[in-house]
Coordinates of C-alpha atoms in Angstrom, one line a residue:
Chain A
X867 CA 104.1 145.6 44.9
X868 CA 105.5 148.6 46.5
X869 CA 103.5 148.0 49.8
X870 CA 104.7 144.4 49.9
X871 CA 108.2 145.6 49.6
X872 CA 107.5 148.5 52.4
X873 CA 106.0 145.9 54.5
X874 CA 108.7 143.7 53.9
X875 CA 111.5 146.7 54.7
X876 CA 109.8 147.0 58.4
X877 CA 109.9 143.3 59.0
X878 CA 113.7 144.0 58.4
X879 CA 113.8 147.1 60.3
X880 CA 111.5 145.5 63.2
X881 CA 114.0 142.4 63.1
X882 CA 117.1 144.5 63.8
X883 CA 115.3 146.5 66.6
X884 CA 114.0 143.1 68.2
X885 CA 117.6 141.7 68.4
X886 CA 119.0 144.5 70.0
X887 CA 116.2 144.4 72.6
X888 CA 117.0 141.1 73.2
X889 CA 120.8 141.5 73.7
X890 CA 120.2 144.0 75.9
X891 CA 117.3 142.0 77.7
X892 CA 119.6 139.1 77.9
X893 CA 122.3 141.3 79.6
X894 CA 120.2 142.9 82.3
X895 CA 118.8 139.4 83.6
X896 CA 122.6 138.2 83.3
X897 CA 123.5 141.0 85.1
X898 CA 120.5 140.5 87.6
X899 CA 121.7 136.9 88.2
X900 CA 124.8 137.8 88.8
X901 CA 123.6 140.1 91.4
X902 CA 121.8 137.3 93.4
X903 CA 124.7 134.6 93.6
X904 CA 127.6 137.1 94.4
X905 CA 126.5 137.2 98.0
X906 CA 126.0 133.2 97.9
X907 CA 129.6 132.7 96.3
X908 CA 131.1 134.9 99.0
X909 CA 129.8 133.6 101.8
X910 CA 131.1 130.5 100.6
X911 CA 134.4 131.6 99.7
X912 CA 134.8 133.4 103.2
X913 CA 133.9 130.1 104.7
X914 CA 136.0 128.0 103.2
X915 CA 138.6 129.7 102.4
X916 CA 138.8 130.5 106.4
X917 CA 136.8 127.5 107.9
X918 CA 138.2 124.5 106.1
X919 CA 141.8 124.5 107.4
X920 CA 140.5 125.4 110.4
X921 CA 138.5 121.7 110.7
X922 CA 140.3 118.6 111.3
X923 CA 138.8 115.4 113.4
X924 CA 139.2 116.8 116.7
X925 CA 136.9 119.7 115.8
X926 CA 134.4 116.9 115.6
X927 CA 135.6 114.3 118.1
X928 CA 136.2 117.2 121.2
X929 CA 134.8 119.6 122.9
X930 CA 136.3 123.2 122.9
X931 CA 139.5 123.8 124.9
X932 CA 139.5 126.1 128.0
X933 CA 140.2 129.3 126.8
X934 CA 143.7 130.3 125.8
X935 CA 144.4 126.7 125.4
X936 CA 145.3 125.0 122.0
X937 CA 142.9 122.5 120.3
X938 CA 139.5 121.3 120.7
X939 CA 136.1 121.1 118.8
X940 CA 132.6 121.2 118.4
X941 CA 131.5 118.0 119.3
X942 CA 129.1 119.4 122.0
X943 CA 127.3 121.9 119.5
X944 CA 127.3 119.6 116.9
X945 CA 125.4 117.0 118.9
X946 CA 123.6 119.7 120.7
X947 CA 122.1 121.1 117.3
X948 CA 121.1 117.5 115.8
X949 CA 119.1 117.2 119.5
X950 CA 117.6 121.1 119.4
X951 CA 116.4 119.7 115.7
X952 CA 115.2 116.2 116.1
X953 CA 112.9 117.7 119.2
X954 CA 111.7 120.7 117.4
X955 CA 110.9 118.6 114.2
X956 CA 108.5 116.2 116.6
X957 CA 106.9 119.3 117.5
X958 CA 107.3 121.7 114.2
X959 CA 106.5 118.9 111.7
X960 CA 103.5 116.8 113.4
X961 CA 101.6 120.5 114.5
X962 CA 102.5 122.0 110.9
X963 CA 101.5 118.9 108.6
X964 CA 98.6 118.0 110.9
X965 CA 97.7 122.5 110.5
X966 CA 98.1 122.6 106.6
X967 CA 96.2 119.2 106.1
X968 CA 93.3 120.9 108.3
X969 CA 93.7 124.0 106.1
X970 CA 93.7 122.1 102.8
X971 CA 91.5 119.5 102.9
X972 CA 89.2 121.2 105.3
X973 CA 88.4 124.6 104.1
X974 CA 84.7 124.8 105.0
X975 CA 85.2 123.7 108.7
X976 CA 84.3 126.5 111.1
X977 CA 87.9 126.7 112.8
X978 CA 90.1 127.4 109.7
X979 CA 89.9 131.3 109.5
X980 CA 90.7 130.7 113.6
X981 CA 94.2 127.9 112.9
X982 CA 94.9 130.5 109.3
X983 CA 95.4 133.0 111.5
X984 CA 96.9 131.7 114.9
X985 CA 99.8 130.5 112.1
X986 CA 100.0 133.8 110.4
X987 CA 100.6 135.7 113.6
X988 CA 102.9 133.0 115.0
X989 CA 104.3 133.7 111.5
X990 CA 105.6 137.3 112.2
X991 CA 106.4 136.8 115.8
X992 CA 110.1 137.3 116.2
X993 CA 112.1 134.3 117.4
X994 CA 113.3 135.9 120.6
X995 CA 109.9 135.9 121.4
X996 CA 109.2 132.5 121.0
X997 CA 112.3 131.7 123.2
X998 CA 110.6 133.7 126.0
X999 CA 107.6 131.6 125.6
X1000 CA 109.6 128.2 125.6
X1001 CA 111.6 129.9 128.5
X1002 CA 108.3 131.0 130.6
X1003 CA 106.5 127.6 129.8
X1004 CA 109.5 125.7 130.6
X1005 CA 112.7 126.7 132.0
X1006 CA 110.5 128.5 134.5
X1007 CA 108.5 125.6 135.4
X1008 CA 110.9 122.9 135.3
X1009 CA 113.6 125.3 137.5
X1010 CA 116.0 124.4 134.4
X1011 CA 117.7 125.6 131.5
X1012 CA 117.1 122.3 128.9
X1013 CA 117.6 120.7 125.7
X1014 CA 113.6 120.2 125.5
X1015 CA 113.2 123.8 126.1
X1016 CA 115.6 125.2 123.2
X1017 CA 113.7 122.7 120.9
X1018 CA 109.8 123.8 121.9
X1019 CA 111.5 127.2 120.8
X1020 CA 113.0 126.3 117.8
X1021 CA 109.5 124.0 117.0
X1022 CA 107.1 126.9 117.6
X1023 CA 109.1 128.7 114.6
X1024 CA 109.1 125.9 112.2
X1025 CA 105.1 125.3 112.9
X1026 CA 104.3 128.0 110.7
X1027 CA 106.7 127.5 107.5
X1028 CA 105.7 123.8 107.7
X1029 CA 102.0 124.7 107.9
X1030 CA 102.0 127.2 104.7
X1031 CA 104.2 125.0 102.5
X1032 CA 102.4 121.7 103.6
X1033 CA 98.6 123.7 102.6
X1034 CA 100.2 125.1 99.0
X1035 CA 101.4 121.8 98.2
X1036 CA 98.4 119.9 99.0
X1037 CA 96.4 122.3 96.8
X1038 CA 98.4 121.6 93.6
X1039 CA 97.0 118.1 94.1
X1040 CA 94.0 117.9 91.6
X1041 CA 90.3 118.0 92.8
X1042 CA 89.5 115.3 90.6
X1043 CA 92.0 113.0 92.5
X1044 CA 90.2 113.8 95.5
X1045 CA 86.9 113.3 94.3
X1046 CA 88.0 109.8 92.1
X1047 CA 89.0 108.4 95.9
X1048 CA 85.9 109.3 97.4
X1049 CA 83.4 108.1 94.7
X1050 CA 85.4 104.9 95.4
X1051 CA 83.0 105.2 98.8
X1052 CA 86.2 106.0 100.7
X1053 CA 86.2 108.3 103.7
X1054 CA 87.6 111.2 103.2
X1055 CA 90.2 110.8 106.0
X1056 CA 91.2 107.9 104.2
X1057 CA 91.2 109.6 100.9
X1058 CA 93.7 112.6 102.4
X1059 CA 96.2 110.4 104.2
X1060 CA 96.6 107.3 101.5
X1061 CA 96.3 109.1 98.0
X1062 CA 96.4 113.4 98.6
X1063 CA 99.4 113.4 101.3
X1064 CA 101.3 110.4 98.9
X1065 CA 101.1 112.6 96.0
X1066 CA 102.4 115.5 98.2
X1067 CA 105.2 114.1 99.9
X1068 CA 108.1 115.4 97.7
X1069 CA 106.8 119.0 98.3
X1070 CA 106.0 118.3 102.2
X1071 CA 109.4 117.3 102.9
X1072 CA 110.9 120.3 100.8
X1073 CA 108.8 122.4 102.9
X1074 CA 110.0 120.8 106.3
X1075 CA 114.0 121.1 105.1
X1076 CA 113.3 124.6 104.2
X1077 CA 112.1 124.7 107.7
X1078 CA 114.5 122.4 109.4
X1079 CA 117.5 124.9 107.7
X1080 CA 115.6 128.0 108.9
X1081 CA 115.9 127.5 112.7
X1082 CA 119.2 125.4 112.5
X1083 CA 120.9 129.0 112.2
X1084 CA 118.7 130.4 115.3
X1085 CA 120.5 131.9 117.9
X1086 CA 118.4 133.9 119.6
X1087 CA 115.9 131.5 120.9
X1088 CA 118.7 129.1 122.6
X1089 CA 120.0 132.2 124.7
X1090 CA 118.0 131.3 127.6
X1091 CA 116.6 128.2 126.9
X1092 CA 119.1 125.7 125.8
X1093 CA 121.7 127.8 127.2
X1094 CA 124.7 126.5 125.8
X1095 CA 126.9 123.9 127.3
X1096 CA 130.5 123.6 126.9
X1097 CA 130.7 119.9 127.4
X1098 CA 129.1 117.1 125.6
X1099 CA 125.8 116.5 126.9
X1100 CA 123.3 113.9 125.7
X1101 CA 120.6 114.0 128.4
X1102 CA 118.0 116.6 126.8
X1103 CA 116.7 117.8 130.0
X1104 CA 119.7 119.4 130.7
X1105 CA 121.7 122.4 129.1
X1106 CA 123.2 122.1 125.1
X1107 CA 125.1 123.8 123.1
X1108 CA 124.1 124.6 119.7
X1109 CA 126.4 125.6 116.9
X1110 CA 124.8 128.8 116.6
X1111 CA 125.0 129.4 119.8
X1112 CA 129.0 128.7 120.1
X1113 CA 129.8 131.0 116.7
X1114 CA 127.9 133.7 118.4
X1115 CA 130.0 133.1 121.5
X1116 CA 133.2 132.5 120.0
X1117 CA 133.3 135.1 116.9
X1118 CA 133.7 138.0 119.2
X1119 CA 135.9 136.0 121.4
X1120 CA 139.3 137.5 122.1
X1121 CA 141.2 134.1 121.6
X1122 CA 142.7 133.0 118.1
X1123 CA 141.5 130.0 119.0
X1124 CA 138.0 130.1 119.8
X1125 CA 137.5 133.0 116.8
X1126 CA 138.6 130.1 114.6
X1127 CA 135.9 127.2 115.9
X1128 CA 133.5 130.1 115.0
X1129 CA 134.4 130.0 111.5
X1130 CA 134.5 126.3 111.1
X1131 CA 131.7 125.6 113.0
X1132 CA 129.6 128.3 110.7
X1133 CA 131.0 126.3 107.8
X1134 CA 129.8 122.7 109.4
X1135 CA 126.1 124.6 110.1
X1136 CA 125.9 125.4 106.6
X1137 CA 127.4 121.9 105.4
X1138 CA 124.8 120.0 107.2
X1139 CA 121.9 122.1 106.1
X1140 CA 123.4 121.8 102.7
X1141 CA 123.5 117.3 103.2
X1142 CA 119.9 117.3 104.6
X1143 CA 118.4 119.3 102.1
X1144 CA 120.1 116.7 99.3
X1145 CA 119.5 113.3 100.9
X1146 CA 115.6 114.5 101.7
X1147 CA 115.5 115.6 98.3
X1148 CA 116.7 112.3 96.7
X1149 CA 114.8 110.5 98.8
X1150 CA 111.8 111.7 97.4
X1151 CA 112.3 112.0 94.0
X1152 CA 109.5 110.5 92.1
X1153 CA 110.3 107.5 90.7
Chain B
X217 CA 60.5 97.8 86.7
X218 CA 61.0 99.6 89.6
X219 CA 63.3 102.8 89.0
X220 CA 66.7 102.0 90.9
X221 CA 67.3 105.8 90.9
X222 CA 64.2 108.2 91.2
X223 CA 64.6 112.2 91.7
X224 CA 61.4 114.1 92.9
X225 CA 61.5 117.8 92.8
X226 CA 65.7 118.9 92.7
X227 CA 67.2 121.4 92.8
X228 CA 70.6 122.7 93.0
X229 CA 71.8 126.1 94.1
X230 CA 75.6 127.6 94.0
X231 CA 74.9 130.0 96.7
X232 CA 71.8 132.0 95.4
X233 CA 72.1 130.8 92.3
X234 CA 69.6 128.1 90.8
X235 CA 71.5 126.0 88.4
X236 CA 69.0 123.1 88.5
X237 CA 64.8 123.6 88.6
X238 CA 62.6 120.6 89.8
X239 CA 64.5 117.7 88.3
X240 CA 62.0 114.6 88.3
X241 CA 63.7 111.6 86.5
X242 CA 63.1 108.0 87.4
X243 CA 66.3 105.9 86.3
X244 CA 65.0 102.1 85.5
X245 CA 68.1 99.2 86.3
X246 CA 70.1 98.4 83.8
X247 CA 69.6 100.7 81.3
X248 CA 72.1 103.3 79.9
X249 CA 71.0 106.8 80.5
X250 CA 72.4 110.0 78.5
X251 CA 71.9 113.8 79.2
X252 CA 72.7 116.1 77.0
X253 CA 71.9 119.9 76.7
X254 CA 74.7 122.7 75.9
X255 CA 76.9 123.8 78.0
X256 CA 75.8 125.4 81.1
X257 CA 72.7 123.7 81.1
X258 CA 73.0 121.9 84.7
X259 CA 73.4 118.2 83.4
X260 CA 76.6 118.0 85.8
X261 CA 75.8 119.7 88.2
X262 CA 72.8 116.9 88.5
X263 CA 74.9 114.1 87.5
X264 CA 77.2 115.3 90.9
X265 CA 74.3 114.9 93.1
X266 CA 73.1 111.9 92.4
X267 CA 76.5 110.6 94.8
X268 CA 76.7 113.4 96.8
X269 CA 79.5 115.0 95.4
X270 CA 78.6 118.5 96.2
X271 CA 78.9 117.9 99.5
X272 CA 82.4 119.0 98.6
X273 CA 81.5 122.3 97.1
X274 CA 81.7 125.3 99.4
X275 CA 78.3 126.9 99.1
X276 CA 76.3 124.6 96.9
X277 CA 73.0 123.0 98.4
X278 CA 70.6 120.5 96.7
X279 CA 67.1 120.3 97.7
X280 CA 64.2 117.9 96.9
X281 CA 64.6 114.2 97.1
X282 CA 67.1 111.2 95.1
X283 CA 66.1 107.7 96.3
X284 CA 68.2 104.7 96.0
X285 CA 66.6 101.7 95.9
X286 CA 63.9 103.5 98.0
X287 CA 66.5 104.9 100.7
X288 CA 66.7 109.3 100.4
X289 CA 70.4 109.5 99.6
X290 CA 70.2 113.2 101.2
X291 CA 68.6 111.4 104.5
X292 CA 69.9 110.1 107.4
X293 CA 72.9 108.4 105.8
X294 CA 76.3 108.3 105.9
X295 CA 77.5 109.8 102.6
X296 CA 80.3 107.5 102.0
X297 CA 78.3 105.1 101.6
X298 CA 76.4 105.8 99.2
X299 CA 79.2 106.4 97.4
X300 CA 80.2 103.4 97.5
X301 CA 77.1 102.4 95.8
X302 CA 76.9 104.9 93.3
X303 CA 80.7 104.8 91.2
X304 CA 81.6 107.6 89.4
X305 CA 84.4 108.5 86.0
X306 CA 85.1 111.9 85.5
X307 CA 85.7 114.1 82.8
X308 CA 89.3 113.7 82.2
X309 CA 91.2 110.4 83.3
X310 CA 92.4 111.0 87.0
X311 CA 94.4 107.3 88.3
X312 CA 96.4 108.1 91.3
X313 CA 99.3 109.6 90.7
X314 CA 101.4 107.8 92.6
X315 CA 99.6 104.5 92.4
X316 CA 100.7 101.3 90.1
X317 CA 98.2 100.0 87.9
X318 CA 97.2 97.8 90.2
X319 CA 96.9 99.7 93.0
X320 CA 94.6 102.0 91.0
X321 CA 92.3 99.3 90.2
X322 CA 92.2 98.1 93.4
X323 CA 92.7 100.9 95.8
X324 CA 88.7 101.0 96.6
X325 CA 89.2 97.6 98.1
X326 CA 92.8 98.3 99.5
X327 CA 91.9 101.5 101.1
X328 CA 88.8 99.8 103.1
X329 CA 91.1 97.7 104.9
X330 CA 90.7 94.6 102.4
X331 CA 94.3 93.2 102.6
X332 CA 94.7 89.8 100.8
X333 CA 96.5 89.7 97.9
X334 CA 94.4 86.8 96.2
X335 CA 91.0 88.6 96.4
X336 CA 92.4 91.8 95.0
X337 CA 94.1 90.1 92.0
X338 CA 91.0 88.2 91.3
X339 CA 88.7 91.6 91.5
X340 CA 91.4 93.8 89.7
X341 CA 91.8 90.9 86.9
X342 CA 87.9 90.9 86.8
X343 CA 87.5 94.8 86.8
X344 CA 90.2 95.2 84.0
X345 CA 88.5 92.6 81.9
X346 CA 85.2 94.3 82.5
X347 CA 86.7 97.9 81.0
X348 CA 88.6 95.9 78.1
X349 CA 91.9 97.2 79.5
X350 CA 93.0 93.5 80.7
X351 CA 95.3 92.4 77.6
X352 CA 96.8 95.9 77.0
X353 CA 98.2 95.9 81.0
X354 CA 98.3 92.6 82.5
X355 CA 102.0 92.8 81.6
X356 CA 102.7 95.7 83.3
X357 CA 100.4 95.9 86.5
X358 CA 103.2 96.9 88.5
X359 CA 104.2 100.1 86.5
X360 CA 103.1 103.4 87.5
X361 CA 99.1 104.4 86.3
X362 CA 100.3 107.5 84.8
X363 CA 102.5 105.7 82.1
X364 CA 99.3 104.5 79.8
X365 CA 98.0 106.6 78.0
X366 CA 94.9 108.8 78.1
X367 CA 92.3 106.7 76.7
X368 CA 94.1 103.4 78.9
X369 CA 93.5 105.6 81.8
X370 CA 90.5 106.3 81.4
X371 CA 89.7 103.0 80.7
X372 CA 91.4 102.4 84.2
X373 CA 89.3 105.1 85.8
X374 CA 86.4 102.5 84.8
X375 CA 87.4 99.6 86.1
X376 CA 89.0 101.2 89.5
X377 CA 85.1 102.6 89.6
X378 CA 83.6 99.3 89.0
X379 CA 86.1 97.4 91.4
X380 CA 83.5 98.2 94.5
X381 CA 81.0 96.6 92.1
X382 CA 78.7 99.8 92.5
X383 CA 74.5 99.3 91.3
X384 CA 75.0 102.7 89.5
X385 CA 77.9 104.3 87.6
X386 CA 77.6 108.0 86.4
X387 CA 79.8 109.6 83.5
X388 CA 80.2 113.0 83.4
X389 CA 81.6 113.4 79.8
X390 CA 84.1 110.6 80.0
X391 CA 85.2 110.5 76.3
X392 CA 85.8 114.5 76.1
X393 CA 89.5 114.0 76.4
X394 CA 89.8 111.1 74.2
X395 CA 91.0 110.3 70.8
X396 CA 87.8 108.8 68.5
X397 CA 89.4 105.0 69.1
X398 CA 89.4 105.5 72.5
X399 CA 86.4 107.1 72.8
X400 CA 84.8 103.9 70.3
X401 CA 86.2 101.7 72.4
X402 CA 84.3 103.4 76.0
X403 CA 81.5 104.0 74.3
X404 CA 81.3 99.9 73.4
X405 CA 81.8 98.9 76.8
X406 CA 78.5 101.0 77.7
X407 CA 76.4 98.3 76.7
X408 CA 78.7 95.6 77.9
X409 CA 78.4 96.5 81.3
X410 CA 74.9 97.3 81.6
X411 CA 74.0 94.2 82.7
X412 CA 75.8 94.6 85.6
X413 CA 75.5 98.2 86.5
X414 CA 73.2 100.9 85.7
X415 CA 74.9 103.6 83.7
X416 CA 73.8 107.2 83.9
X417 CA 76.1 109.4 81.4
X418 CA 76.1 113.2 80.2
X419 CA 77.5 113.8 77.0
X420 CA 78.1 116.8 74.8
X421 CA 78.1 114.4 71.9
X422 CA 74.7 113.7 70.4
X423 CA 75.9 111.2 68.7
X424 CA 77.5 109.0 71.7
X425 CA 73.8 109.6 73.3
X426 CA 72.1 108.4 70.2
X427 CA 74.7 105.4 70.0
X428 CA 75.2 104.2 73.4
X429 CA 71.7 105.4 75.4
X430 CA 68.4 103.5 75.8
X431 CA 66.5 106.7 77.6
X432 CA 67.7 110.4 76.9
X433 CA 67.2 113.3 78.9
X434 CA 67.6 117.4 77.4
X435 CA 68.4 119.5 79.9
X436 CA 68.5 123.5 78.8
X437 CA 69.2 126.6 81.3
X438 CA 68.9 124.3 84.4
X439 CA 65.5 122.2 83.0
X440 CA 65.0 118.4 82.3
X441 CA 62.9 119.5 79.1
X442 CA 62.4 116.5 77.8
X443 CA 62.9 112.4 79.1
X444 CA 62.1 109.9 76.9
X445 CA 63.4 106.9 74.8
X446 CA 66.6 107.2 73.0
X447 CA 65.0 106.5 69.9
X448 CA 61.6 108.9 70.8
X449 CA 64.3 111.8 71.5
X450 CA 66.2 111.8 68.2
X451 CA 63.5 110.9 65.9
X452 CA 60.4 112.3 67.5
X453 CA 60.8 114.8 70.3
X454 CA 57.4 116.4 71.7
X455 CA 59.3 119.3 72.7
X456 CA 59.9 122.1 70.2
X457 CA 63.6 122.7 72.1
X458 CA 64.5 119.5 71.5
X459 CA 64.1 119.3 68.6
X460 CA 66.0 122.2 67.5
X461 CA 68.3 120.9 69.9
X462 CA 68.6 117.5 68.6
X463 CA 68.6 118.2 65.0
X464 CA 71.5 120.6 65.5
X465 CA 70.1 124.3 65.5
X466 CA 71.6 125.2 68.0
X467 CA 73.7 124.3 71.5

């Protein structure tokens, strides 16, 4: 009797001790949370509460007013960065799903350790660098600072973020999916392009927004490639502006006016990385 | 009869490992074919050869000879398609994810370039009918595979497999997953379709072999101990380790 009662007592005891364990648990991840999104929210509130009167419909209809002057927008970054991303996506996403396809499906050909680690080292290689490589294989050839040269920069960075998520998505697909297709006498080729990549292609396109978003903010690599362009320009063989490339210009600028297109053209970058990543994601979802 | 399927002299490595020892089995047509053995024994691992899968498996090799009608399946030939000729349903169900119903049942044929609409309704209707799955879906073809339930999809995992009208259909434990209904309801099909297709099936349950099997081969530690008539197996083994086997002593 006694030792049920005892036993009893330090289920009590023990029940007390675990709730305050958990309170305080409970507190530190709030508290950890907390920690994480602070940054977020501010950069957000600094944005908007600065950026958003600062756009209205010539900020998307014009190109920025000579300096000291009143008015103008970002029409000619704004283009310029949809054309820097639409090129380096042709390059970024064909290369990087074609390299994490090899790497997936492929493991016991020869060349994998080779393509595993040209993309890790291409990986860690700083973006300026890669805009020295666009600019020596380019801009140096062709005599001319370009649109096509800012986006072979931009799609040597996304190459390797589209090749790592494309591979660990890809390997969440079941063996035995890949093995049902080809005891259907299927080739594999066939069986990797019409029933793996299908059942991957919510991931695959997370992967390429999470790319897409990651060089849309790159400045560094446009410096002397795409050069920047402060008119509208639509023909990709010459010079663009980016919106990176005009809120780096125009934040330290000495003009009100200018220092103010920095701020809401940081806000539109963010806005549009924000709408791309929700539309691809939607139209994805599985059904 | 001719053997359909005959296997001189396999075996199997995983890297240095043996896991199979100079298999010889010859499979006759028509005829439903069970091993059995515990687990770990290498009845998989031969079922897997006998279409090439581990052609997928980094570092596994098989040696010794499988004929096909005659033709060495590890000889000058293209893997698929043999394949193609040797169907397969796996342990648990695996429809494609993404696929209807119908496209599961007919994606051997879609996938191969076979495009009209009229020949792949025919063969999926036929197919379904074939794996008794028919009445339970024909309502909802166009519905996503992975909205039946286990045993249905499993039952579509059949008839996907016998869409390509393969001469030899392995099993590698294909009522593991299943509730007993489901697993009734396979294990009648068996003899249904063995006029149409050689069935070659391991099981874990000596039961289902006893029930569903005309020949029965015990495999233990990477062995074919004993091949023989269901019947011969279960009541009369020749082998001591059978017997202990089949009687329940152990495994």
């Amino acid at each position: 009797m006694t030792t049920t009662l005892r036993h009893a007592d330090r289920i009590a005891t023990s029940r007390g001790a675990r709730r305050i364990r958990n309170v305080v648990a409970s507190v530190l991840i709030g508290l950890g949370t907390l920690v994480v999104l602070v940054p977020l929210f501010l950069i957000f509130w600094y944005l908007l509460s600065r950026g958003l009167g600062a756009i209205d419909l010539d900020f998307f209809t014009r190109s920025p007013a000579p300096p000291g002057e009143a008015g103008g927008g970002l029409l000619n970054a704004i283009v310029g960065t949809f054309m820097l991303l639409i090129i380096a996506s042709l390059i970024g996403v064909t290369i990087g799903i074609g390299g994490g396809i090899f790497l997936a499906e492929f493991p016991r050909h020869r060349l994998v350790p080779l393509v595993r680690l040209v993309s890790d080292v291409l990986s860690g290689i700083p973006a300026i660098v890669l805009g020295l490589v666009a600019y020596g294989l380019i801009v140096v050839t062709t005599r001319q600072f370009s649109a096509w040269a800012g986006g072979v920069a931009l799609g040597l960075l996304m190459i390797p973020i589209v090749v790592r998520t494309t591979e660990e998505v890809l390997k969440l697909v079941p063996t035995s999916v890949r093995e049902a297709g080809l005891s259907l006498g299927l080739p594999q080729w066939r069986v990797t392009l019409s029933i793996v990549l299908p059942a991957a292609t919510s991931g695959i396109v997370t992967g390429v927004m999470l790319a897409v978003a990651r060089v849309a903010g790159e400045a560094a690599p446009l410096l002397f490639t795409a050069l920047g362009n402060n008119l509208l320009n639509l023909d990709p063989s010459k010079p663009v502006s980016a919106l990176p490339l005009s809120i780096y210009v125009f934040a330290t600028s000495a003009y009100p006016e200018q220092q103010r297109l920095a701020i809401a053209g940081a806000l539109v970058l963010i806005l549009i990385i924000f709408v791309a990543s929700l539309v691809a994601r939607v139209a994805t979802r599985r059904r | 009869m001719n053997p359909i399927l005959r296997a001189r002299q396999v075996n199997i490595y995983y890297g240095d490992k043996r896991a199979v020892r100079d298999i010889d089995l010859d499979i006759a047509p028509n005829t439903v074919n069970a091993l059995i053995g515990p687990s770990g024994c290498g009845k998989t691992t031969f079922l897997r050869a006998l279409n090439r899968m581990h052609d997928l498996t980094p570092g596994a090799r098989v040696e010794g000879t499988i004929t096909l009608d005659g033709e060495d399946i590890y000889g000058d030939v293209d893997p698929v398609s043999i394949r193609r000729r040797i169907g397969m349903v796996f342990q648990k169900p695996n429809p494609f994810p993404t696929m209807t119903v119908l496209d599961n049942v007919v994606a051997g044929l879609k996938l191969a370039g076979i495009r009209d609409r009229g020949t792949l309704l025919e063969v999926a209707e036929r197919s379904l009918r074939q794996a008794a799955l028919w009445d339970e879906v024909k309502d909802r073809l166009n519905t996503p595979a992975t909205g039946l339930s286990g045993g249905q999809q499993q039952r579509l995992c059949i008839a996907r497999a016998l869409s390509v009208e393969p001469e030899i259909l392995l099993m590698d434990e294909p009522t593991s997953a299943l509730d007993p209904q489901s697993t009734a309801r396979i294990e009648d099909l068996m003899s249904d379709l063995k006029k149409d297709v050689t069935i070659i099936i391991v099981t874990h349950n000596m039961h289902q072999a006893a029930r569903v099997s005309d020949t029965t081969s015990f495999f233990l530690i990477g062995d074919l101990v004993e091949h023989g008539p269901t019947d011969q197996i279960f009541t009369n083994p020749r082998d001591e380790r059978t017997e202990s086997y089949v009687t329940g002593r152990f495994g």
